Amino acid sequence: MGMSWHGPFGKVLMLLLCLTVWSPTSLAVSASSEDARDVVKRGTMEVGVATGFWQATTVVGSGPSANRSAVFVLPRAGMVMTDALGSGWWEGNVELLVEPLFARFTKPYAAEVAGGSLVVKYNLLSFGRWMPFWDAGAGMVWSNLAPRIPEESTQFQFVLETGPGVHYFMTKTMTMTMGVRFHHFSNAGIGDRNTGLNAFLPYIGVSVFLPE
């Protein structure tokens, strides 16, 4: 049986195909000037949005089940706070971002999540139009998944997150962004139950960097 282009997998393939065709053709005119270090400097603003698939894991922690899944939408806005640090391949700068969080759980029940995080990101500047990074954040969310699951008894949660990613400069200021994060939700012991939720969140999106 052939693959349907109307299913989720087909839609993802279509998106990736469009990005692949769009980048080298309509954006080729600016290829020679696409270098992260020329744009991502102290005072540069970043505005973007990403979407990802959140999948719980029992490999880390003591959660009773990995049957927890959600689709995340992650807008972001931030500013590069430092001049270039270090030298060689690890030369980079520090960026501070505010990242709202909206999510829709599909397993084990339909549920919503809303909140936000403060994120610190280290951008590596020595790879031309590719800009690898590592970020880490902490924040607060509300979710009506609890108290229906055994891991949590309160709808108010704290979130910790960290992971690698990469920006690819399609133009001098616009990037395609990809990454994966480890996510932890917990009520920090303010409720009767606090096993916590651990998950991995691969994501893809776009960002625009606005020099000072």
PDB file of N, CA and C in Angstrom, residues 32-44 82-85 90-94 123-132 167-169 171-173 209 211-212:
ATOM      1  N   SER A  32      26.458  33.846  -0.842  1.00  0.00           N
ATOM      2  CA  SER A  32      27.834  34.209  -0.571  1.00  0.00           C
ATOM      3  C   SER A  32      27.987  35.020   0.703  1.00  0.00           C
ATOM      4  N   SER A  33      26.918  35.636   1.199  1.00  0.00           N
ATOM      5  CA  SER A  33      27.016  36.497   2.364  1.00  0.00           C
ATOM      6  C   SER A  33      26.427  35.874   3.615  1.00  0.00           C
ATOM      7  N   GLU A  34      26.044  34.612   3.536  1.00  0.00           N
ATOM      8  CA  GLU A  34      25.395  33.975   4.671  1.00  0.00           C
ATOM      9  C   GLU A  34      26.438  33.384   5.604  1.00  0.00           C
ATOM     10  N   ASP A  35      26.798  34.127   6.632  1.00  0.00           N
ATOM     11  CA  ASP A  35      27.770  33.688   7.615  1.00  0.00           C
ATOM     12  C   ASP A  35      27.278  34.139   8.976  1.00  0.00           C
ATOM     13  N   ALA A  36      27.136  33.201   9.891  1.00  0.00           N
ATOM     14  CA  ALA A  36      26.542  33.506  11.188  1.00  0.00           C
ATOM     15  C   ALA A  36      27.292  34.610  11.916  1.00  0.00           C
ATOM     16  N   ARG A  37      28.626  34.587  11.871  1.00  0.00           N
ATOM     17  CA  ARG A  37      29.387  35.559  12.653  1.00  0.00           C
ATOM     18  C   ARG A  37      29.192  36.995  12.161  1.00  0.00           C
ATOM     19  N   ASP A  38      28.757  37.171  10.911  1.00  0.00           N
ATOM     20  CA  ASP A  38      28.526  38.514  10.385  1.00  0.00           C
ATOM     21  C   ASP A  38      27.203  39.103  10.849  1.00  0.00           C
ATOM     22  N   VAL A  39      26.302  38.256  11.320  1.00  0.00           N
ATOM     23  CA  VAL A  39      24.955  38.700  11.685  1.00  0.00           C
ATOM     24  C   VAL A  39      24.692  38.574  13.180  1.00  0.00           C
ATOM     25  N   VAL A  40      25.079  37.441  13.760  1.00  0.00           N
ATOM     26  CA  VAL A  40      24.737  37.145  15.153  1.00  0.00           C
ATOM     27  C   VAL A  40      25.808  37.742  16.059  1.00  0.00           C
ATOM     28  N   LYS A  41      25.616  39.009  16.383  1.00  0.00           N
ATOM     29  CA  LYS A  41      26.550  39.753  17.219  1.00  0.00           C
ATOM     30  C   LYS A  41      25.808  40.307  18.432  1.00  0.00           C
ATOM     31  N   ARG A  42      26.565  40.867  19.349  1.00  0.00           N
ATOM     32  CA  ARG A  42      25.955  41.479  20.526  1.00  0.00           C
ATOM     33  C   ARG A  42      24.913  42.513  20.106  1.00  0.00           C
ATOM     34  N   GLY A  43      23.719  42.402  20.669  1.00  0.00           N
ATOM     35  CA  GLY A  43      22.629  43.309  20.340  1.00  0.00           C
ATOM     36  C   GLY A  43      21.685  42.799  19.272  1.00  0.00           C
ATOM     37  N   THR A  44      22.071  41.732  18.549  1.00  0.00           N
ATOM     38  CA  THR A  44      21.193  41.159  17.528  1.00  0.00           C
ATOM     39  C   THR A  44      19.962  40.535  18.178  1.00  0.00           C
ATOM     40  N   THR A  82      26.317  38.958  24.548  1.00  0.00           N
ATOM     41  CA  THR A  82      27.765  39.101  24.686  1.00  0.00           C
ATOM     42  C   THR A  82      28.441  39.257  23.325  1.00  0.00           C
ATOM     43  N   ASP A  83      29.657  39.777  23.359  1.00  0.00           N
ATOM     44  CA  ASP A  83      30.530  39.710  22.197  1.00  0.00           C
ATOM     45  C   ASP A  83      31.005  38.271  22.042  1.00  0.00           C
ATOM     46  N   ALA A  84      31.736  37.989  20.963  1.00  0.00           N
ATOM     47  CA  ALA A  84      32.245  36.639  20.738  1.00  0.00           C
ATOM     48  C   ALA A  84      33.177  36.224  21.872  1.00  0.00           C
ATOM     49  N   LEU A  85      32.992  34.990  22.340  1.00  0.00           N
ATOM     50  CA  LEU A  85      33.799  34.414  23.406  1.00  0.00           C
ATOM     51  C   LEU A  85      34.593  33.242  22.851  1.00  0.00           C
ATOM     52  N   TRP A  90      34.917  26.487  19.082  1.00  0.00           N
ATOM     53  CA  TRP A  90      33.927  26.795  20.125  1.00  0.00           C
ATOM     54  C   TRP A  90      33.718  28.295  20.316  1.00  0.00           C
ATOM     55  N   GLU A  91      34.266  29.120  19.422  1.00  0.00           N
ATOM     56  CA  GLU A  91      33.993  30.551  19.484  1.00  0.00           C
ATOM     57  C   GLU A  91      32.494  30.793  19.334  1.00  0.00           C
ATOM     58  N   GLY A  92      31.942  31.605  20.219  1.00  0.00           N
ATOM     59  CA  GLY A  92      30.501  31.837  20.160  1.00  0.00           C
ATOM     60  C   GLY A  92      30.063  32.964  21.070  1.00  0.00           C
ATOM     61  N   ASN A  93      28.753  33.127  21.193  1.00  0.00           N
ATOM     62  CA  ASN A  93      28.219  34.143  22.086  1.00  0.00           C
ATOM     63  C   ASN A  93      26.983  33.622  22.808  1.00  0.00           C
ATOM     64  N   VAL A  94      26.587  34.369  23.812  1.00  0.00           N
ATOM     65  CA  VAL A  94      25.480  33.969  24.685  1.00  0.00           C
ATOM     66  C   VAL A  94      24.236  34.780  24.334  1.00  0.00           C
ATOM     67  N   ASN A 123      25.636  30.147  21.066  1.00  0.00           N
ATOM     68  CA  ASN A 123      25.722  30.015  19.615  1.00  0.00           C
ATOM     69  C   ASN A 123      27.167  29.827  19.177  1.00  0.00           C
ATOM     70  N   LEU A 124      27.445  28.791  18.388  1.00  0.00           N
ATOM     71  CA  LEU A 124      28.776  28.560  17.838  1.00  0.00           C
ATOM     72  C   LEU A 124      28.879  29.242  16.476  1.00  0.00           C
ATOM     73  N   LEU A 125      29.910  30.066  16.281  1.00  0.00           N
ATOM     74  CA  LEU A 125      29.962  30.979  15.142  1.00  0.00           C
ATOM     75  C   LEU A 125      30.984  30.610  14.077  1.00  0.00           C
ATOM     76  N   SER A 126      31.633  29.461  14.182  1.00  0.00           N
ATOM     77  CA  SER A 126      32.759  29.137  13.298  1.00  0.00           C
ATOM     78  C   SER A 126      32.400  28.206  12.148  1.00  0.00           C
ATOM     79  N   PHE A 127      31.118  28.078  11.814  1.00  0.00           N
ATOM     80  CA  PHE A 127      30.703  27.080  10.828  1.00  0.00           C
ATOM     81  C   PHE A 127      29.954  27.686   9.645  1.00  0.00           C
ATOM     82  N   GLY A 128      30.288  28.927   9.300  1.00  0.00           N
ATOM     83  CA  GLY A 128      29.691  29.553   8.131  1.00  0.00           C
ATOM     84  C   GLY A 128      28.198  29.775   8.284  1.00  0.00           C
ATOM     85  N   ARG A 129      27.426  29.273   7.320  1.00  0.00           N
ATOM     86  CA  ARG A 129      25.975  29.466   7.343  1.00  0.00           C
ATOM     87  C   ARG A 129      25.280  28.512   8.309  1.00  0.00           C
ATOM     88  N   TRP A 130      26.008  27.531   8.855  1.00  0.00           N
ATOM     89  CA  TRP A 130      25.485  26.652   9.901  1.00  0.00           C
ATOM     90  C   TRP A 130      25.876  27.227  11.260  1.00  0.00           C
ATOM     91  N   MET A 131      24.930  27.322  12.174  1.00  0.00           N
ATOM     92  CA  MET A 131      25.224  27.821  13.514  1.00  0.00           C
ATOM     93  C   MET A 131      24.696  26.835  14.557  1.00  0.00           C
ATOM     94  N   PRO A 132      25.533  25.874  14.967  1.00  0.00           N
ATOM     95  CA  PRO A 132      25.120  24.965  16.042  1.00  0.00           C
ATOM     96  C   PRO A 132      24.944  25.746  17.339  1.00  0.00           C
ATOM     97  N   HIS A 167      21.012  26.260  13.634  1.00  0.00           N
ATOM     98  CA  HIS A 167      20.385  27.194  12.703  1.00  0.00           C
ATOM     99  C   HIS A 167      21.096  27.075  11.360  1.00  0.00           C
ATOM    100  N   TYR A 168      20.338  27.055  10.265  1.00  0.00           N
ATOM    101  CA  TYR A 168      20.906  27.076   8.921  1.00  0.00           C
ATOM    102  C   TYR A 168      20.440  28.354   8.236  1.00  0.00           C
ATOM    103  N   PHE A 169      21.385  29.225   7.873  1.00  0.00           N
ATOM    104  CA  PHE A 169      21.039  30.519   7.287  1.00  0.00           C
ATOM    105  C   PHE A 169      20.641  30.351   5.828  1.00  0.00           C
ATOM    106  N   THR A 171      18.959  32.791   4.244  1.00  0.00           N
ATOM    107  CA  THR A 171      19.318  34.119   3.736  1.00  0.00           C
ATOM    108  C   THR A 171      20.256  34.722   4.767  1.00  0.00           C
ATOM    109  N   LYS A 172      20.594  35.977   4.590  1.00  0.00           N
ATOM    110  CA  LYS A 172      21.513  36.618   5.533  1.00  0.00           C
ATOM    111  C   LYS A 172      20.932  36.690   6.932  1.00  0.00           C
ATOM    112  N   THR A 173      19.599  36.745   7.053  1.00  0.00           N
ATOM    113  CA  THR A 173      18.988  36.901   8.374  1.00  0.00           C
ATOM    114  C   THR A 173      17.987  35.812   8.739  1.00  0.00           C
ATOM    115  N   PHE A 209      17.002  36.745  12.403  1.00  0.00           N
ATOM    116  CA  PHE A 209      17.954  37.488  13.221  1.00  0.00           C
ATOM    117  C   PHE A 209      18.023  38.922  12.718  1.00  0.00           C
ATOM    118  N   PRO A 211      19.931  42.315  13.113  1.00  0.00           N
ATOM    119  CA  PRO A 211      21.109  43.000  13.656  1.00  0.00           C
ATOM    120  C   PRO A 211      20.750  44.350  14.254  1.00  0.00           C
ATOM    121  N   GLU A 212      21.566  44.775  15.194  1.00  0.00           N
ATOM    122  CA  GLU A 212      21.348  46.040  15.895  1.00  0.00           C
ATOM    123  C   GLU A 212      21.427  47.219  14.927  1.00  0.00           C
TER     124      GLU A 212
END
